[in-house]
C-alpha atoms as a printed R data frame, in Angstrom:
    type eleno elety resid chain resno       x       y      z
1   ATOM     1    CA   UNK     A     1  18.531 110.776 26.046
2   ATOM     2    CA   UNK     A     2  16.096 112.136 23.397
3   ATOM     3    CA   UNK     A     3  15.087 115.812 23.795
4   ATOM     4    CA   UNK     A     4  11.698 115.984 22.176
5   ATOM     5    CA   UNK     A     5  10.199 119.405 21.526
6   ATOM     6    CA   UNK     A     6   6.479 119.157 21.792
7   ATOM     7    CA   UNK     A     7   3.867 121.289 19.960
8   ATOM     8    CA   UNK     A     8   0.743 119.414 20.455
9   ATOM     9    CA   UNK     A     9  -0.946 118.261 23.472
10  ATOM    10    CA   UNK     A    10  -1.803 115.101 21.789
11  ATOM    11    CA   UNK     A    11   1.739 113.534 20.967
12  ATOM    12    CA   UNK     A    12   2.601 110.017 21.830
13  ATOM    13    CA   UNK     A    13   4.182 109.650 24.938
14  ATOM    14    CA   UNK     A    14   2.676 112.385 27.050
15  ATOM    15    CA   UNK     A    15  -0.127 110.313 28.227
16  ATOM    16    CA   UNK     A    16   1.500 109.915 31.614
17  ATOM    17    CA   UNK     A    17   1.673 113.514 32.287
18  ATOM    18    CA   UNK     A    18  -1.570 114.617 31.218
19  ATOM    19    CA   UNK     A    19  -4.510 111.788 30.632
20  ATOM    20    CA   UNK     A    20  -3.635 109.388 33.239
21  ATOM    21    CA   UNK     A    21  -5.600 109.563 36.501
22  ATOM    22    CA   UNK     A    22  -3.572 108.697 40.138
23  ATOM    23    CA   UNK     A    23  -5.598 105.657 40.208
24  ATOM    24    CA   UNK     A    24  -4.399 104.751 36.509
25  ATOM    25    CA   UNK     A    25  -0.922 105.746 37.447
26  ATOM    26    CA   UNK     A    26  -0.815 103.343 40.314
27  ATOM    27    CA   UNK     A    27  -2.100 100.145 38.300
28  ATOM    28    CA   UNK     A    28  -3.545  98.395 41.172
29  ATOM    29    CA   UNK     A    29  -4.045  95.017 39.318
30  ATOM    30    CA   UNK     A    30  -0.703  95.259 37.853
31  ATOM    31    CA   UNK     A    31   1.542  97.123 40.287
32  ATOM    32    CA   UNK     A    32   4.910  96.410 38.667
33  ATOM    33    CA   UNK     A    33   3.729  98.566 35.488
34  ATOM    34    CA   UNK     A    34   2.608 101.483 37.957
35  ATOM    35    CA   UNK     A    35   4.112 104.876 37.738
36  ATOM    36    CA   UNK     A    36   4.148 108.079 39.828
37  ATOM    37    CA   UNK     A    37   5.027 111.663 39.180
38  ATOM    38    CA   UNK     A    38   7.850 113.498 41.018
39  ATOM    39    CA   UNK     A    39   7.435 117.181 40.656
40  ATOM    40    CA   UNK     A    40  10.421 119.627 40.963
41  ATOM    41    CA   UNK     A    41  14.154 119.323 40.684
42  ATOM    42    CA   UNK     A    42  14.868 118.846 44.331
43  ATOM    43    CA   UNK     A    43  12.515 116.108 44.656
44  ATOM    44    CA   UNK     A    44  13.380 114.388 41.484
45  ATOM    45    CA   UNK     A    45  17.101 114.562 42.715
46  ATOM    46    CA   UNK     A    46  16.066 112.850 46.031
47  ATOM    47    CA   UNK     A    47  14.301 110.110 43.946
48  ATOM    48    CA   UNK     A    48  17.062 109.455 41.904
49  ATOM    49    CA   UNK     A    49  19.563 109.472 44.772
50  ATOM    50    CA   UNK     A    50  17.352 106.854 46.624
51  ATOM    51    CA   UNK     A    51  17.412 104.563 43.498
52  ATOM    52    CA   UNK     A    52  13.737 105.149 41.962
53  ATOM    53    CA   UNK     A    53  13.814 104.487 38.102
54  ATOM    54    CA   UNK     A    54  12.698 107.333 35.920
55  ATOM    55    CA   UNK     A    55  10.773 106.468 32.640
56  ATOM    56    CA   UNK     A    56  10.277 110.101 31.192
57  ATOM    57    CA   UNK     A    57  11.148 113.706 32.274
58  ATOM    58    CA   UNK     A    58   9.077 116.877 31.098
59  ATOM    59    CA   UNK     A    59  10.291 120.322 31.763
60  ATOM    60    CA   UNK     A    60  10.104 123.961 30.213
61  ATOM    61    CA   UNK     A    61  12.471 124.682 27.582
62  ATOM    62    CA   UNK     A    62  14.452 126.913 29.713
63  ATOM    63    CA   UNK     A    63  15.228 124.270 32.287
64  ATOM    64    CA   UNK     A    64  17.195 122.185 29.705
65  ATOM    65    CA   UNK     A    65  20.176 124.028 30.478
66  ATOM    66    CA   UNK     A    66  18.867 125.219 33.633
67  ATOM    67    CA   UNK     A    67  17.501 123.656 36.925
68  ATOM    68    CA   UNK     A    68  17.104 120.160 35.027
69  ATOM    69    CA   UNK     A    69  20.511 120.316 33.419
70  ATOM    70    CA   UNK     A    70  21.932 117.753 35.908
71  ATOM    71    CA   UNK     A    71  18.911 115.444 36.133
72  ATOM    72    CA   UNK     A    72  19.007 115.163 32.262
73  ATOM    73    CA   UNK     A    73  22.677 114.256 32.630
74  ATOM    74    CA   UNK     A    74  21.823 111.403 34.857
75  ATOM    75    CA   UNK     A    75  19.335 109.816 32.517
76  ATOM    76    CA   UNK     A    76  20.039 107.029 29.964
77  ATOM    77    CA   UNK     A    77  20.110 107.615 26.396
78  ATOM    78    CA   UNK     A    78  16.664 106.045 25.637
79  ATOM    79    CA   UNK     A    79  14.930 107.798 28.277
80  ATOM    80    CA   UNK     A    80  12.660 110.768 26.535
81  ATOM    81    CA   UNK     A    81  12.895 114.389 27.652
82  ATOM    82    CA   UNK     A    82   9.717 116.376 26.608
83  ATOM    83    CA   UNK     A    83   9.926 120.068 26.503
84  ATOM    84    CA   UNK     A    84   7.800 122.989 25.352
85  ATOM    85    CA   UNK     A    85   6.699 126.605 26.704
86  ATOM    86    CA   UNK     A    86   5.729 127.016 30.272
87  ATOM    87    CA   UNK     A    87   1.998 127.947 28.864
88  ATOM    88    CA   UNK     A    88   1.857 124.816 26.699
89  ATOM    89    CA   UNK     A    89   3.051 122.453 29.451
90  ATOM    90    CA   UNK     A    90   0.414 124.110 31.748
91  ATOM    91    CA   UNK     A    91  -2.308 123.262 29.172
92  ATOM    92    CA   UNK     A    92  -0.882 119.721 29.033
93  ATOM    93    CA   UNK     A    93  -0.950 118.962 32.717
94  ATOM    94    CA   UNK     A    94  -3.679 121.171 33.865
95  ATOM    95    CA   UNK     A    95  -1.679 122.917 36.343
96  ATOM    96    CA   UNK     A    96   1.404 125.267 36.429
97  ATOM    97    CA   UNK     A    97   4.503 123.112 36.966
98  ATOM    98    CA   UNK     A    98   6.383 123.694 40.076
99  ATOM    99    CA   UNK     A    99  10.007 124.648 39.185
100 ATOM   100    CA   UNK     A   100   8.943 123.533 35.645
101 ATOM   101    CA   UNK     A   101  10.196 119.853 35.849
102 ATOM   102    CA   UNK     A   102   8.124 116.658 36.243
103 ATOM   103    CA   UNK     A   103   9.634 113.145 36.007
104 ATOM   104    CA   UNK     A   104   7.580 109.859 35.528
105 ATOM   105    CA   UNK     A   105   8.964 107.004 37.703
106 ATOM   106    CA   UNK     A   106   8.409 103.542 38.002
107 ATOM   107    CA   UNK     A   107   6.750 101.931 41.245
108 ATOM   108    CA   UNK     A   108   8.086  99.520 43.264
109 ATOM   109    CA   UNK     A   109   6.538  96.323 44.773
110 ATOM   110    CA   UNK     A   110   5.424  97.159 48.396
111 ATOM   111    CA   UNK     A   111   7.441  95.497 50.976
112 ATOM   112    CA   UNK     A   112   5.991  93.223 53.928
113 ATOM   113    CA   UNK     A   113   5.355  95.058 57.207
114 ATOM   114    CA   UNK     A   114   7.724  92.575 58.848
115 ATOM   115    CA   UNK     A   115  10.378  93.583 56.601
116 ATOM   116    CA   UNK     A   116   9.585  97.744 57.162
117 ATOM   117    CA   UNK     A   117   9.631  97.275 60.899
118 ATOM   118    CA   UNK     A   118  12.686  95.099 61.564
119 ATOM   119    CA   UNK     A   119  15.008  97.073 63.696
120 ATOM   120    CA   UNK     A   120  12.537 100.028 63.992
121 ATOM   121    CA   UNK     A   121  12.110 101.566 67.254
122 ATOM   122    CA   UNK     A   122   9.401 104.275 66.283
123 ATOM   123    CA   UNK     A   123   6.969 103.887 63.770
124 ATOM   124    CA   UNK     A   124   3.784 105.837 63.019
125 ATOM   125    CA   UNK     A   125   0.536 104.296 61.616
126 ATOM   126    CA   UNK     A   126  -1.501 106.452 59.432
127 ATOM   127    CA   UNK     A   127  -5.329 105.363 59.628
128 ATOM   128    CA   UNK     A   128  -7.732 106.760 56.943
129 ATOM   129    CA   UNK     A   129  -5.920 110.133 56.346
130 ATOM   130    CA   UNK     A   130  -7.125 111.043 52.861
131 ATOM   131    CA   UNK     A   131  -5.689 114.858 52.464
132 ATOM   132    CA   UNK     A   132  -2.638 114.612 50.266
133 ATOM   133    CA   UNK     A   133  -1.075 117.679 51.857
134 ATOM   134    CA   UNK     A   134  -1.155 116.071 55.463
135 ATOM   135    CA   UNK     A   135   0.446 113.103 54.302
136 ATOM   136    CA   UNK     A   136   3.156 114.581 52.394
137 ATOM   137    CA   UNK     A   137   3.606 116.682 55.775
138 ATOM   138    CA   UNK     A   138   3.564 113.870 57.834
139 ATOM   139    CA   UNK     A   139   6.240 111.892 56.014
140 ATOM   140    CA   UNK     A   140   8.362 115.097 56.021
141 ATOM   141    CA   UNK     A   141   8.324 115.203 59.920
142 ATOM   142    CA   UNK     A   142   8.678 111.203 60.101
143 ATOM   143    CA   UNK     A   143  12.034 111.719 58.060
144 ATOM   144    CA   UNK     A   144  13.170 114.786 59.987
145 ATOM   145    CA   UNK     A   145  12.178 113.700 63.511
146 ATOM   146    CA   UNK     A   146  13.528 110.271 63.876
147 ATOM   147    CA   UNK     A   147  10.604 108.031 62.875
148 ATOM   148    CA   UNK     A   148  12.088 104.717 61.585
149 ATOM   149    CA   UNK     A   149   8.915 103.378 59.203
150 ATOM   150    CA   UNK     A   150   5.674 104.628 58.217
151 ATOM   151    CA   UNK     A   151   2.537 102.142 57.863
152 ATOM   152    CA   UNK     A   152  -0.831 103.240 56.244
153 ATOM   153    CA   UNK     A   153  -4.110 101.702 56.301
154 ATOM   154    CA   UNK     A   154  -5.656 101.196 52.718
155 ATOM   155    CA   UNK     A   155  -8.293 104.018 53.155
156 ATOM   156    CA   UNK     A   156  -5.259 106.539 53.393
157 ATOM   157    CA   UNK     A   157  -3.997 108.663 50.740
158 ATOM   158    CA   UNK     A   158  -1.136 107.003 48.603
159 ATOM   159    CA   UNK     A   159   2.051 108.570 49.433
160 ATOM   160    CA   UNK     A   160   3.280 108.443 45.950
161 ATOM   161    CA   UNK     A   161   0.445 110.951 44.911
162 ATOM   162    CA   UNK     A   162   2.036 113.809 43.106
163 ATOM   163    CA   UNK     A   163   1.119 116.421 45.643
164 ATOM   164    CA   UNK     A   164   2.027 114.145 48.578
165 ATOM   165    CA   UNK     A   165   5.421 113.657 47.053
166 ATOM   166    CA   UNK     A   166   5.864 117.238 46.556
167 ATOM   167    CA   UNK     A   167   4.542 118.437 49.893
168 ATOM   168    CA   UNK     A   168   6.991 115.856 51.420
169 ATOM   169    CA   UNK     A   169  10.003 117.191 49.743
170 ATOM   170    CA   UNK     A   170  10.831 113.751 48.675
171 ATOM   171    CA   UNK     A   171  10.752 112.425 52.193
172 ATOM   172    CA   UNK     A   172   8.354 109.612 50.835
173 ATOM   173    CA   UNK     A   173  11.727 108.308 49.314
174 ATOM   174    CA   UNK     A   174  13.494 108.549 52.535
175 ATOM   175    CA   UNK     A   175  11.259 106.669 55.026
176 ATOM   176    CA   UNK     A   176  10.508 103.105 54.501
177 ATOM   177    CA   UNK     A   177   6.725 102.459 54.248
178 ATOM   178    CA   UNK     A   178   4.146  99.951 53.254
179 ATOM   179    CA   UNK     A   179   0.485  99.402 53.623
180 ATOM   180    CA   UNK     A   180  -1.128  97.832 56.978
181 ATOM   181    CA   UNK     A   181  -3.668  95.285 55.889
182 ATOM   182    CA   UNK     A   182  -4.486  93.936 59.348
183 ATOM   183    CA   UNK     A   183  -5.430  95.307 62.611
184 ATOM   184    CA   UNK     A   184  -2.887  97.687 64.399
185 ATOM   185    CA   UNK     A   185  -3.042  95.292 67.005
186 ATOM   186    CA   UNK     A   186  -0.938  92.880 64.949
187 ATOM   187    CA   UNK     A   187   2.132  94.995 65.850
188 ATOM   188    CA   UNK     A   188   2.254  93.519 68.987
189 ATOM   189    CA   UNK     A   189   3.521  90.517 67.123
190 ATOM   190    CA   UNK     A   190   6.587  92.582 66.113
191 ATOM   191    CA   UNK     A   191   7.317  93.538 69.924
192 ATOM   192    CA   UNK     A   192   5.687  96.963 69.555
193 ATOM   193    CA   UNK     A   193   3.449  98.727 71.952
194 ATOM   194    CA   UNK     A   194   0.720 101.000 70.534
195 ATOM   195    CA   UNK     A   195  -0.314 104.572 71.257
196 ATOM   196    CA   UNK     A   196  -3.398 105.838 69.621
197 ATOM   197    CA   UNK     A   197  -3.253 109.903 69.537
198 ATOM   198    CA   UNK     A   198  -6.918 110.776 70.676
199 ATOM   199    CA   UNK     A   199  -8.915 112.509 73.359
200 ATOM   200    CA   UNK     A   200 -10.778 110.407 75.869
201 ATOM   201    CA   UNK     A   201 -11.306 109.986 79.549
202 ATOM   202    CA   UNK     A   202  -8.346 107.617 80.163
203 ATOM   203    CA   UNK     A   203  -5.885 109.438 77.775
204 ATOM   204    CA   UNK     A   204  -2.382 110.169 79.241
205 ATOM   205    CA   UNK     A   205  -0.409 113.097 78.456
206 ATOM   206    CA   UNK     A   206   2.186 113.037 75.771
207 ATOM   207    CA   UNK     A   207   5.148 113.918 78.029
208 ATOM   208    CA   UNK     A   208   4.130 110.643 80.267
209 ATOM   209    CA   UNK     A   209   7.670 109.187 80.930
210 ATOM   210    CA   UNK     A   210   6.273 105.560 80.302
211 ATOM   211    CA   UNK     A   211   5.976 106.337 76.561
212 ATOM   212    CA   UNK     A   212   9.619 107.585 76.249
213 ATOM   213    CA   UNK     A   213  10.553 104.420 78.052
214 ATOM   214    CA   UNK     A   214   9.016 101.931 75.551
215 ATOM   215    CA   UNK     A   215  11.627 100.472 73.557
216 ATOM   216    CA   UNK     A   216   9.597  99.794 70.700
217 ATOM   217    CA   UNK     A   217   6.372 102.292 70.250
218 ATOM   218    CA   UNK     A   218   3.681 102.473 67.045
219 ATOM   219    CA   UNK     A   219   2.130 106.049 67.233
220 ATOM   220    CA   UNK     A   220  -1.122 105.982 65.568
221 ATOM   221    CA   UNK     A   221  -2.602 109.098 63.846
222 ATOM   222    CA   UNK     A   222  -6.368 109.324 62.698
223 ATOM   223    CA   UNK     A   223  -8.422 111.188 60.092
224 ATOM   224    CA   UNK     A   224  -8.226 114.884 59.760
225 ATOM   225    CA   UNK     A   225 -12.120 114.978 60.943
226 ATOM   226    CA   UNK     A   226 -13.248 112.306 62.973
227 ATOM   227    CA   UNK     A   227 -10.010 111.085 64.418
228 ATOM   228    CA   UNK     A   228  -9.498 107.354 65.140
229 ATOM   229    CA   UNK     A   229 -12.355 104.791 65.265
230 ATOM   230    CA   UNK     A   230 -13.033 103.677 68.720
231 ATOM   231    CA   UNK     A   231 -12.232 100.303 67.990
232 ATOM   232    CA   UNK     A   232  -8.514 101.496 67.344
233 ATOM   233    CA   UNK     A   233  -8.430 103.398 70.453
234 ATOM   234    CA   UNK     A   234  -9.717 100.418 72.662
235 ATOM   235    CA   UNK     A   235  -7.284  97.978 71.100
236 ATOM   236    CA   UNK     A   236  -4.373 100.472 71.599
237 ATOM   237    CA   UNK     A   237  -1.946 100.071 74.774
238 ATOM   238    CA   UNK     A   238  -2.031 103.703 75.446
239 ATOM   239    CA   UNK     A   239  -4.407 106.604 74.389
240 ATOM   240    CA   UNK     A   240  -2.530 109.674 74.302
241 ATOM   241    CA   UNK     A   241  -3.291 113.466 74.045
242 ATOM   242    CA   UNK     A   242  -1.039 116.619 73.540
243 ATOM   243    CA   UNK     A   243  -1.665 119.156 76.415
244 ATOM   244    CA   UNK     A   244  -3.268 122.275 75.209
245 ATOM   245    CA   UNK     A   245  -3.923 125.871 76.181
246 ATOM   246    CA   UNK     A   246  -6.519 128.370 75.514
247 ATOM   247    CA   UNK     A   247  -9.322 125.644 75.341
248 ATOM   248    CA   UNK     A   248  -7.960 124.375 72.002
249 ATOM   249    CA   UNK     A   249  -8.812 120.770 71.826
250 ATOM   250    CA   UNK     A   250  -6.937 119.264 68.784
251 ATOM   251    CA   UNK     A   251  -4.536 120.142 66.058
252 ATOM   252    CA   UNK     A   252  -4.274 119.272 62.434
253 ATOM   253    CA   UNK     A   253  -3.148 115.724 61.884
254 ATOM   254    CA   UNK     A   254   0.302 116.794 60.474
255 ATOM   255    CA   UNK     A   255   0.900 119.264 62.980
256 ATOM   256    CA   UNK     A   256  -0.083 116.848 65.814
257 ATOM   257    CA   UNK     A   257   2.222 114.123 64.289
258 ATOM   258    CA   UNK     A   258   5.108 116.553 64.222
259 ATOM   259    CA   UNK     A   259   4.494 117.278 68.043
260 ATOM   260    CA   UNK     A   260   4.234 113.621 68.691
261 ATOM   261    CA   UNK     A   261   7.454 112.311 66.876
262 ATOM   262    CA   UNK     A   262   9.500 115.060 68.473
263 ATOM   263    CA   UNK     A   263   8.267 114.080 71.940
264 ATOM   264    CA   UNK     A   264   8.156 110.252 71.673
265 ATOM   265    CA   UNK     A   265  11.851 110.079 69.731
266 ATOM   266    CA   UNK     A   266  13.760 107.288 71.448
267 ATOM   267    CA   UNK     A   267  17.150 109.220 72.233
268 ATOM   268    CA   UNK     A   268  18.125 109.287 68.650
269 ATOM   269    CA   UNK     A   269  18.553 113.071 68.329
């Protein structure tokens, strides 16, 4: 690989780390050319282990022989490794690098829903969740607590957003996921029953034994503020609440997802 010492923020090849917005990185019209940024050595290693293709590395000078050494050793000879001082890299990216290493990686075409849920027993549907931290946390819980796949509506945050990837600690590379373009009820076609996490007069408790006994269950999580729309709730097979104390009526969506994933696991752990 080529180690390139940078001294200017305008050097050729650095645009992916500085000038491109998340939308430009996604390349919606040409997804095969899209990129994303993985941040921190641990996350980058998870991505590489999962077969994602790097296109460039940016790291502080001190990490060339430090935290990034083993990563650099896995790169092909033609892949650029840009390096410089911590201060210069912070100016370039607009933020202080977490553990001093960024890696630009190529996106993959998203698989069909049928392929993602094939063989799955527990999936989560994320509807209109836009906070990057919550998306990353939900993916981390999904990977840790036995969720087989993640489906997201198009009005949710991109799981390959830099912050979402970092918060997930690379879990976005471990759990199969894709976009859900049709209504959630279409999951019935794949043999799933659906459980909307929401407060309503007819909701059942999360520990209701009927839920655990479902062979294939899709857990639907809603947006941070308003929760799930009434249409989604009315079309679900179950409306489910988490029993709470002290008059608290709801949890943050990421916390609620972790509780639901653990309780509704299908005897896998």
